[in-house]
């Protein structure tokens, strides 16, 4: 007769790693296993169709490990297990979802065992009948008592028609009625020729159900024989053990556990395993290497492919540029706005910079068209003129910088006399010459300055009003500025441009363009934005 | 390559099971809530509104992206992301959280990540449907380019499958990995062009950003819906994406194959 379940020299070890990292290294087989606990050692037995096997033992004897191996949940460390059929483990509330109702759990668990919807429908009433939990069936599992949970789990497991049933302590929670029901079900299974493993530490339960009993003691199979024989031996052992004093019990346990820790598995099996693994590794490494290589190459292509394209494109572009530049008689295109950074800056009408056409103040804007040998060709007021390169700063984006400074802040740097009257003076900003002269009395000087602009000087108040070409009061020059005031430093930091010698600064606010001359201690405020 | 085929065989033969279990997963998740399954939509909706307000109205001042209004651009990135991010984090945790359930039965562990993907997919498809309605209301039509949508969806599912297979295996063994994945996903949300455009960066930076495979998927789905280009236009990127997916799948399958029997031991 062919055995249904056959175990050959089955051992199971658990690693006793102290650190999590040791476990990892061990897993990657970098480090040799250090300390192991042998939960099962060299178990061999055969079980035939229709048998009910009781597995008995004290706590920590390896019963549950054996049941897990039989249900094929965990693999053995060494040895082989041959099982003919589908094993099912019945453990308390295994595989039940606490949030789902009993009915839904029945369906879920049956699904997981591979039953289809029709089959589930047909067995559901049987399960409900067997579990006997009444109206609770439509309640979430979390409301169940532990007995209900166990009954439901058990009921589902026995109804999904397993070939081999592994029952781990599942009956301990049921009452005697339920227990009787289970025993009846086991008899039914037995008649159908199914194999049952019944795991318990209660000798009476095991004896009432099993045909043969397997006695486990600290990882070793102590006995496997007819139930009466084993039952007598086991009860004698228990009697002997209970008679020991607690000190002796401790010593006995300790020595057994020490044995389990020190036990080494036969070398041959581990050797064979490692060779198998290395062989498999070489077989797998080729596609792995190949795909890694492609990934690497494609990521390089993605990262640098565009650069390569733009590099070649850039090279052709550059060579094109060179030819056009050659034909344009050494004038190189600039086409950017620029600002004067000298005061005043001279604009010449010829390339050699000999004839001065006009002089313009610091921070005047113009369009720089092209450059050759330190000379800029610029467009100013519709005229094409030339100037030294050093007098112009190209707009590098800083010209749009807007400082956040109000007139009130500025006033703190004004001379004491003007602080009191600046608001009155600035009220005339933008007014025409007539209005200013008729309203503001006491100017000490008037005339035309070096830039052909009319001006009115109020030397008592340290202010000069300069009129633009439309005779409007466009610019106010304040002299005797307190240049050591922190506001000045702030202004300088926010300056959008400054002269080469760092004495002239231009600051742009939302309303004004402000020029500071540090050497002459003057501040020039020009209204912008209205025209 | 055999582990890869084996894994795929397991998925196919257990497909009805995966499908049912995914439904149970969704049911189980929302059983406790009064609004139940509605939360699948309330949650993303709130997030969309917040992102739209902060990034669209606040930072972009309501400026459109190309032809599309910002809200459409944002939704086209957020809808896939709301599928990707939870799938990756839950999928990576799937083996760890469910192996006790599964190990009591004869049941391939490799279907656990697939259950997560499928479970999240239902709401993703629904959101795609809502998105299509919104696009229709805005009068945006991808036209012939919509034909490539299935291609990008396949890219998305395959990548998620490969990635969750690998990371669920790693995360079952090394628990630190799960925390790493969580923070990585939070980071990737900002590193993926969801509320910003790839074009707003210089070329070199664009290429680096593109190393993130989600960029391929999200921009691809955008291209399909907005009718902006074909998937074969950028063949270099396509090659990179597929080789990366294959590599992850291969490594994941081999690793999973090696550890599938031992998960119970390491938990």
mmCIF file of C-alpha atoms in Angstrom, chain A residues 12 14 20 23-24 27 72-75 86-87 89 91 94-96 99-101 104 107-109 111-113 117 142 273 280 283-284 287-288 291-292 294-295 298-299 301-303 305-307 309, chain B residues 1-3 17 20-21 24 27-28 31-32 100-107 173-174 203-204 207-208 210-211 234-237 239-240 243-244 246-247 250-251 254 257-259 261-262 264-266:
data_model
loop_
_atom_site.group_PDB
_atom_site.id
_atom_site.type_symbol
_atom_site.label_atom_id
_atom_site.label_comp_id
_atom_site.label_asym_id
_atom_site.label_seq_id
_atom_site.Cartn_x
_atom_site.Cartn_y
_atom_site.Cartn_z
ATOM 1 C CA UNK A 12 13.501 22.071 10.602
ATOM 2 C CA UNK A 14 15.163 28.250 12.985
ATOM 3 C CA UNK A 20 18.471 41.586 12.278
ATOM 4 C CA UNK A 23 19.673 37.226 9.549
ATOM 5 C CA UNK A 24 19.967 39.180 6.334
ATOM 6 C CA UNK A 27 19.933 34.846 3.888
ATOM 7 C CA UNK A 72 3.089 22.622 3.458
ATOM 8 C CA UNK A 73 3.097 26.118 4.834
ATOM 9 C CA UNK A 74 6.763 26.139 5.709
ATOM 10 C CA UNK A 75 9.414 24.189 3.868
ATOM 11 C CA UNK A 86 -4.211 18.654 -0.845
ATOM 12 C CA UNK A 87 -3.523 19.265 2.830
ATOM 13 C CA UNK A 89 -4.625 23.289 8.069
ATOM 14 C CA UNK A 91 -5.997 26.566 13.078
ATOM 15 C CA UNK A 94 -6.773 31.229 10.356
ATOM 16 C CA UNK A 95 -7.393 33.267 7.259
ATOM 17 C CA UNK A 96 -10.430 35.103 8.547
ATOM 18 C CA UNK A 99 -13.802 43.348 9.099
ATOM 19 C CA UNK A 100 -15.906 41.094 6.927
ATOM 20 C CA UNK A 101 -19.039 39.312 8.053
ATOM 21 C CA UNK A 104 -18.358 36.969 3.454
ATOM 22 C CA UNK A 107 -17.006 32.948 0.628
ATOM 23 C CA UNK A 108 -13.519 34.468 0.892
ATOM 24 C CA UNK A 109 -11.944 31.447 2.462
ATOM 25 C CA UNK A 111 -12.350 31.211 -2.814
ATOM 26 C CA UNK A 112 -8.847 31.004 -1.493
ATOM 27 C CA UNK A 113 -9.105 27.265 -1.530
ATOM 28 C CA UNK A 117 -19.052 30.426 -6.900
ATOM 29 C CA UNK A 142 -14.521 40.995 15.158
ATOM 30 C CA UNK A 273 21.649 22.440 -1.626
ATOM 31 C CA UNK A 280 20.874 27.879 -10.864
ATOM 32 C CA UNK A 283 21.845 29.749 -15.523
ATOM 33 C CA UNK A 284 19.942 32.865 -14.531
ATOM 34 C CA UNK A 287 19.454 37.094 -19.170
ATOM 35 C CA UNK A 288 19.897 39.175 -16.048
ATOM 36 C CA UNK A 291 18.862 43.091 -19.528
ATOM 37 C CA UNK A 292 20.967 45.077 -17.037
ATOM 38 C CA UNK A 294 20.477 47.169 -22.075
ATOM 39 C CA UNK A 295 19.009 49.222 -19.224
ATOM 40 C CA UNK A 298 19.469 53.033 -22.708
ATOM 41 C CA UNK A 299 19.763 55.219 -19.637
ATOM 42 C CA UNK A 301 21.463 57.153 -24.264
ATOM 43 C CA UNK A 302 18.621 58.975 -22.543
ATOM 44 C CA UNK A 303 20.945 61.074 -20.424
ATOM 45 C CA UNK A 305 21.912 61.186 -26.298
ATOM 46 C CA UNK A 306 20.353 64.639 -26.482
ATOM 47 C CA UNK A 307 23.601 66.254 -25.469
ATOM 48 C CA UNK A 309 22.736 65.712 -30.732
ATOM 49 C CA UNK B 1 13.674 33.707 -17.837
ATOM 50 C CA UNK B 2 11.788 30.704 -16.440
ATOM 51 C CA UNK B 3 10.905 32.375 -13.116
ATOM 52 C CA UNK B 17 -9.253 34.404 -7.604
ATOM 53 C CA UNK B 20 -12.593 38.182 -6.313
ATOM 54 C CA UNK B 21 -10.059 38.802 -3.591
ATOM 55 C CA UNK B 24 -13.123 41.602 -0.987
ATOM 56 C CA UNK B 27 -15.146 45.782 0.699
ATOM 57 C CA UNK B 28 -13.071 45.051 3.794
ATOM 58 C CA UNK B 31 -16.769 48.219 5.759
ATOM 59 C CA UNK B 32 -16.161 50.342 8.828
ATOM 60 C CA UNK B 100 -0.121 34.738 7.319
ATOM 61 C CA UNK B 101 -3.484 34.585 5.675
ATOM 62 C CA UNK B 102 -2.205 32.994 2.541
ATOM 63 C CA UNK B 103 0.357 30.633 3.948
ATOM 64 C CA UNK B 104 -2.349 28.575 5.627
ATOM 65 C CA UNK B 105 -3.569 27.578 2.197
ATOM 66 C CA UNK B 106 -2.089 26.380 -1.007
ATOM 67 C CA UNK B 107 -1.932 29.676 -2.681
ATOM 68 C CA UNK B 173 12.545 40.398 4.276
ATOM 69 C CA UNK B 174 13.847 43.856 5.100
ATOM 70 C CA UNK B 203 17.484 69.829 -21.407
ATOM 71 C CA UNK B 204 20.028 68.220 -19.107
ATOM 72 C CA UNK B 207 16.921 63.955 -19.055
ATOM 73 C CA UNK B 208 17.627 63.316 -15.388
ATOM 74 C CA UNK B 210 13.072 61.351 -17.233
ATOM 75 C CA UNK B 211 15.017 58.557 -15.528
ATOM 76 C CA UNK B 234 10.868 59.344 -28.376
ATOM 77 C CA UNK B 235 12.288 55.890 -29.039
ATOM 78 C CA UNK B 236 15.216 56.365 -26.673
ATOM 79 C CA UNK B 237 12.877 56.922 -23.774
ATOM 80 C CA UNK B 239 13.747 51.720 -24.917
ATOM 81 C CA UNK B 240 14.820 52.919 -21.494
ATOM 82 C CA UNK B 243 14.428 47.681 -20.499
ATOM 83 C CA UNK B 244 14.054 49.034 -16.977
ATOM 84 C CA UNK B 246 12.122 44.041 -17.858
ATOM 85 C CA UNK B 247 15.081 44.318 -15.517
ATOM 86 C CA UNK B 250 13.526 39.733 -13.942
ATOM 87 C CA UNK B 251 15.183 40.623 -10.670
ATOM 88 C CA UNK B 254 14.240 35.578 -9.440
ATOM 89 C CA UNK B 257 11.265 32.556 -6.675
ATOM 90 C CA UNK B 258 14.130 32.147 -4.240
ATOM 91 C CA UNK B 259 12.202 33.347 -1.250
ATOM 92 C CA UNK B 261 8.798 29.286 0.405
ATOM 93 C CA UNK B 262 10.691 31.058 3.117
ATOM 94 C CA UNK B 264 6.908 32.544 6.714
ATOM 95 C CA UNK B 265 10.297 31.924 8.282
ATOM 96 C CA UNK B 266 11.383 35.533 8.031
#
